[in-house]
Protein backbone atom coordinates (compact mmCIF):
# COMPACT_ATOMS: atom_id res chain seq x y z
CA MET A 1 101.88 111.76 120.34
CA ILE A 2 102.02 108.03 120.53
CA THR A 3 105.55 106.04 119.51
CA LEU A 4 104.75 102.56 117.74
CA TYR A 5 107.54 100.04 116.99
CA SER A 6 105.63 97.62 114.20
CA GLY A 7 106.80 94.68 111.97
CA LEU A 8 106.64 95.25 108.48
CA VAL A 9 103.52 92.48 107.96
CA VAL A 10 100.72 95.05 108.95
CA LYS A 11 102.60 98.49 107.53
CA GLN A 12 100.30 99.13 104.62
CA PRO A 13 97.18 99.02 106.33
CA LEU A 14 98.39 101.02 109.39
CA LEU A 15 100.21 104.04 107.03
CA GLU A 16 97.35 103.98 104.09
CA THR A 17 94.27 103.56 106.48
CA LEU A 18 94.51 103.17 110.10
CA ILE A 19 96.75 105.72 111.31
CA PRO A 20 95.14 108.36 109.22
CA ALA A 21 91.73 107.33 110.58
CA PHE A 22 93.22 107.64 114.10
CA GLU A 23 94.92 111.09 113.40
CA ALA A 24 91.61 112.36 112.28
CA TYR A 25 90.32 112.99 115.85
CA GLY A 26 93.37 114.29 117.30
CA GLY A 27 96.18 111.80 117.74
CA THR A 28 99.48 111.60 116.41
CA VAL A 29 101.37 108.53 115.83
CA GLU A 30 105.05 108.39 115.18
CA THR A 31 105.97 105.19 113.18
CA VAL A 32 109.26 102.89 113.46
CA PHE A 33 108.79 99.71 111.08
CA GLU A 34 111.37 96.75 111.07
CA PRO A 35 111.40 93.03 111.50
CA THR A 36 110.65 92.19 114.89
CA THR A 37 114.09 90.67 115.26
CA VAL A 38 115.28 94.25 114.69
CA ILE A 39 112.67 96.12 117.00
CA LEU A 40 113.68 93.18 119.47
CA GLU A 41 117.08 94.28 119.52
CA ARG A 42 116.20 98.13 119.80
CA VAL A 43 114.32 97.23 122.88
CA ALA A 44 117.14 95.55 124.32
CA ALA A 45 119.22 98.31 123.74
CA GLY A 46 116.90 100.35 125.87
CA GLU A 47 114.19 102.17 123.67
CA ARG A 48 110.93 101.89 125.15
CA PRO A 49 107.92 103.14 122.41
CA ASP A 50 104.64 103.39 123.74
CA LEU A 51 103.33 100.16 121.60
CA VAL A 52 105.17 97.28 120.02
CA LEU A 53 103.34 94.94 117.50
CA GLY A 54 104.87 92.32 115.93
CA VAL A 55 105.17 88.40 116.08
CA ALA A 56 102.89 87.40 118.79
CA GLU A 57 105.25 85.36 120.60
CA SER A 58 107.87 88.21 121.24
CA ILE A 59 105.21 90.49 122.25
CA ARG A 60 104.50 87.86 125.18
CA ASP A 61 108.00 87.59 126.01
CA LEU A 62 108.03 91.35 126.10
CA ALA A 63 105.35 91.42 128.56
CA ASP A 64 107.01 88.55 130.66
CA GLN A 65 110.13 91.10 130.87
CA GLY A 66 107.82 93.87 132.02
CA VAL A 67 108.63 96.01 129.33
CA LEU A 68 105.02 95.85 128.06
CA THR A 69 102.13 94.86 130.26
CA HIS A 70 100.23 91.47 130.20
CA ALA A 71 96.47 93.13 130.13
CA SER A 72 97.36 95.45 126.83
CA VAL A 73 98.76 92.29 124.93
CA GLU A 74 96.23 91.35 122.13
CA GLU A 75 96.84 89.34 119.14
CA LEU A 76 95.25 90.92 115.71
CA ALA A 77 96.60 88.99 112.98
CA VAL A 78 97.56 85.98 110.87
CA SER A 79 99.59 86.10 108.22
CA ALA A 80 100.86 83.25 105.40
CA VAL A 81 104.01 83.26 103.92
CA GLY A 82 103.63 83.78 100.09
CA TYR A 83 105.80 84.44 97.16
CA ALA A 84 106.14 87.06 94.34
CA ARG A 85 106.97 86.89 90.97
CA LEU A 86 106.27 89.02 87.69
CA PRO A 87 103.26 87.97 85.60
CA GLU A 88 105.28 86.76 82.50
CA SER A 89 108.00 84.99 84.59
CA ALA A 90 108.09 81.15 85.23
CA SER A 91 105.68 79.36 87.53
CA PRO A 92 106.27 76.48 89.71
CA ALA A 93 105.01 73.26 87.83
CA ASP A 94 102.60 72.37 89.94
CA ALA A 95 101.16 73.45 93.53
CA SER A 96 103.33 70.74 95.23
CA ALA A 97 106.09 71.13 97.53
CA ASP A 98 108.70 69.73 95.60
CA ALA A 99 107.95 71.36 92.33
CA PHE A 100 108.31 74.94 94.41
CA ILE A 101 111.69 73.79 95.76
CA GLU A 102 112.87 72.36 92.18
CA TYR A 103 111.46 75.57 90.74
CA LEU A 104 113.37 77.88 93.49
CA ARG A 105 116.83 76.39 92.23
CA ASP A 106 116.48 77.63 88.76
CA VAL A 107 115.74 81.24 89.82
CA ALA A 108 117.30 84.19 92.07
CA VAL A 109 115.33 84.46 95.11
CA ALA A 110 115.02 87.38 97.26
CA TYR A 111 114.19 86.97 101.08
CA SER A 112 114.78 88.52 104.42
CA LEU A 113 117.59 87.39 106.58
CA SER A 114 115.73 89.27 109.76
CA GLY A 115 112.28 88.45 109.27
CA ALA A 116 110.05 85.48 110.38
CA SER A 117 109.40 84.70 106.79
CA GLY A 118 113.23 84.64 105.70
CA LEU A 119 114.22 82.35 108.99
CA HIS A 120 111.53 80.02 108.15
CA LEU A 121 112.76 79.69 104.35
CA GLN A 122 116.10 79.34 105.45
CA LYS A 123 115.06 76.26 107.79
CA VAL A 124 112.85 74.90 104.90
CA LEU A 125 115.66 74.97 102.40
CA GLY A 126 118.71 73.97 105.19
CA ASP A 127 116.16 70.63 105.82
CA ARG A 128 116.11 70.06 102.42
CA GLY A 129 119.73 70.40 101.53
CA VAL A 130 119.09 73.19 99.03
CA LEU A 131 120.02 76.64 100.64
CA GLU A 132 123.52 76.59 99.54
CA LYS A 133 122.66 76.07 96.39
CA ILE A 134 119.99 78.67 96.19
CA ASP A 135 122.10 81.47 98.00
CA GLU A 136 124.39 81.19 95.11
CA ARG A 137 121.98 83.68 93.32
CA ALA A 138 119.62 84.39 96.23
CA VAL A 139 119.06 88.73 96.83
CA ARG A 140 119.30 88.68 100.71
CA PHE A 141 118.09 91.37 102.27
CA PRO A 142 118.97 92.59 106.06
CA ALA A 143 115.62 93.84 106.29
CA GLY A 144 112.93 95.52 103.84
CA LEU A 145 110.21 94.47 101.50
CA THR A 146 111.83 91.78 99.43
CA ALA A 147 109.46 92.07 96.35
CA GLU A 148 111.45 95.51 95.71
CA ALA A 149 113.69 93.31 94.28
CA VAL A 150 111.25 91.38 91.95
CA VAL A 151 109.98 94.77 90.18
CA ASP A 152 113.40 96.13 90.11
CA GLY A 153 114.65 93.25 88.06
CA ARG A 154 117.21 92.31 90.93
CA ALA A 155 115.52 88.69 91.77
CA ASP A 156 113.07 86.71 89.85
CA VAL A 157 110.85 85.44 92.85
CA ALA A 158 110.70 87.19 96.51
CA ILE A 159 109.62 85.34 99.65
CA GLN A 160 107.91 87.33 102.62
CA GLN A 161 104.80 87.62 104.52
CA MET A 162 102.08 88.19 101.87
CA SER A 163 100.81 91.13 102.90
CA GLU A 164 104.33 92.45 102.80
CA LEU A 165 104.52 91.64 99.35
CA ARG A 166 101.22 93.24 98.23
CA SER A 167 102.38 96.06 99.85
CA VAL A 168 105.41 96.96 97.33
CA THR A 169 103.85 99.34 94.09
CA GLY A 170 104.70 97.47 90.67
CA PRO A 171 103.02 94.71 88.37
CA HIS A 172 103.88 91.47 90.61
CA ILE A 173 101.82 88.36 91.42
CA VAL A 174 101.33 87.00 94.90
CA GLU A 175 100.71 83.64 95.73
CA PRO A 176 100.66 81.16 99.19
CA LEU A 177 103.93 78.95 99.56
CA PRO A 178 102.26 75.11 99.08
CA HIS A 179 100.69 73.66 102.17
CA ASP A 180 103.81 71.64 103.15
CA LEU A 181 106.19 74.60 103.24
CA GLN A 182 103.89 77.22 104.89
CA SER A 183 104.59 79.10 107.88
CA TYR A 184 101.48 81.08 109.86
CA GLY A 185 102.65 84.11 111.80
CA ARG A 186 100.59 85.17 114.62
CA PHE A 187 101.29 88.69 115.37
CA ALA A 188 100.07 90.91 118.72
CA ILE A 189 100.27 94.46 119.74
CA GLY A 190 101.23 95.31 123.58
CA SER A 191 101.49 98.70 125.40
CA ARG A 192 104.19 99.72 127.81
CA PRO A 193 103.61 100.84 131.67
CA ASP A 194 102.52 104.33 131.59
CA ALA A 195 101.79 104.78 128.39
CA PRO A 196 99.69 107.51 127.18
CA ALA A 197 95.76 107.15 126.94
CA ASP A 198 96.18 107.84 123.32
CA ALA A 199 97.86 104.39 123.27
CA ASP A 200 94.94 102.73 124.54
CA ARG A 201 92.73 104.26 121.81
CA PHE A 202 94.86 103.20 119.42
CA ARG A 203 94.84 99.51 120.41
CA ARG A 204 91.14 99.46 120.52
CA LEU A 205 91.47 100.99 116.59
CA LEU A 206 93.13 98.27 115.85
CA GLN A 207 90.28 95.92 117.03
CA SER A 208 87.61 97.48 115.52
CA ASP A 209 85.55 96.50 111.97
CA ALA A 210 87.53 98.82 110.08
CA ALA A 211 90.63 97.13 110.98
CA THR A 212 89.63 94.31 109.94
CA ALA A 213 88.75 95.27 106.26
CA ALA A 214 92.04 96.96 106.29
CA PHE A 215 93.68 93.87 107.20
CA GLU A 216 92.18 91.40 104.96
CA ALA A 217 92.41 94.05 102.25
CA VAL A 218 96.09 92.95 102.42
CA GLY A 219 95.88 89.12 102.90
CA LEU A 220 95.60 89.30 106.55
CA SER A 221 92.97 87.47 109.12
CA ARG A 222 92.20 87.73 112.58
CA PRO A 223 93.40 84.98 114.97
């Protein structure tokens, strides 16, 4: 058995496709899915999974600290930030950044307090002086999949990595943020020193054509 701590950005392709493919040949993967910031807190508290998958810069930092080996660190995927809404709901007036910000002022927005997309959104809204206004109606997630709030009616719009939005079951539409508001996240994996041989085998699977197809199906691209 190997242990994997992973960001939510790849949860759907891992659970639906890649982990089952790995386990079909005799391996077992025990998973924890959390935002990278939460994973880092757990590692700082002393937890040592065999593999960590998260924001590339943080994975390299863990390698610098000796938690992961430098030789094992590999970038896997790039993700854009998007937004989700129900098909019948209002949409921005046009594709511009200004129109999108005005759109957010009139809806209840769900976003993550700990994920990279939520931190980016808070900075964007703060820089434009509208964060306090939007937070009056916002549904703020400590962690988790924000599109769930759109599907169950708590929010009108959810913002998160596009692959995370698409992983939620329900009739919602997912689109990228306007270019001027966009942030592209790079995600990597690394293994701890003395990790079992199956950890290397799992990392190799994530570099395969099958993994590329699984990532692309949820809107992720290769670095």
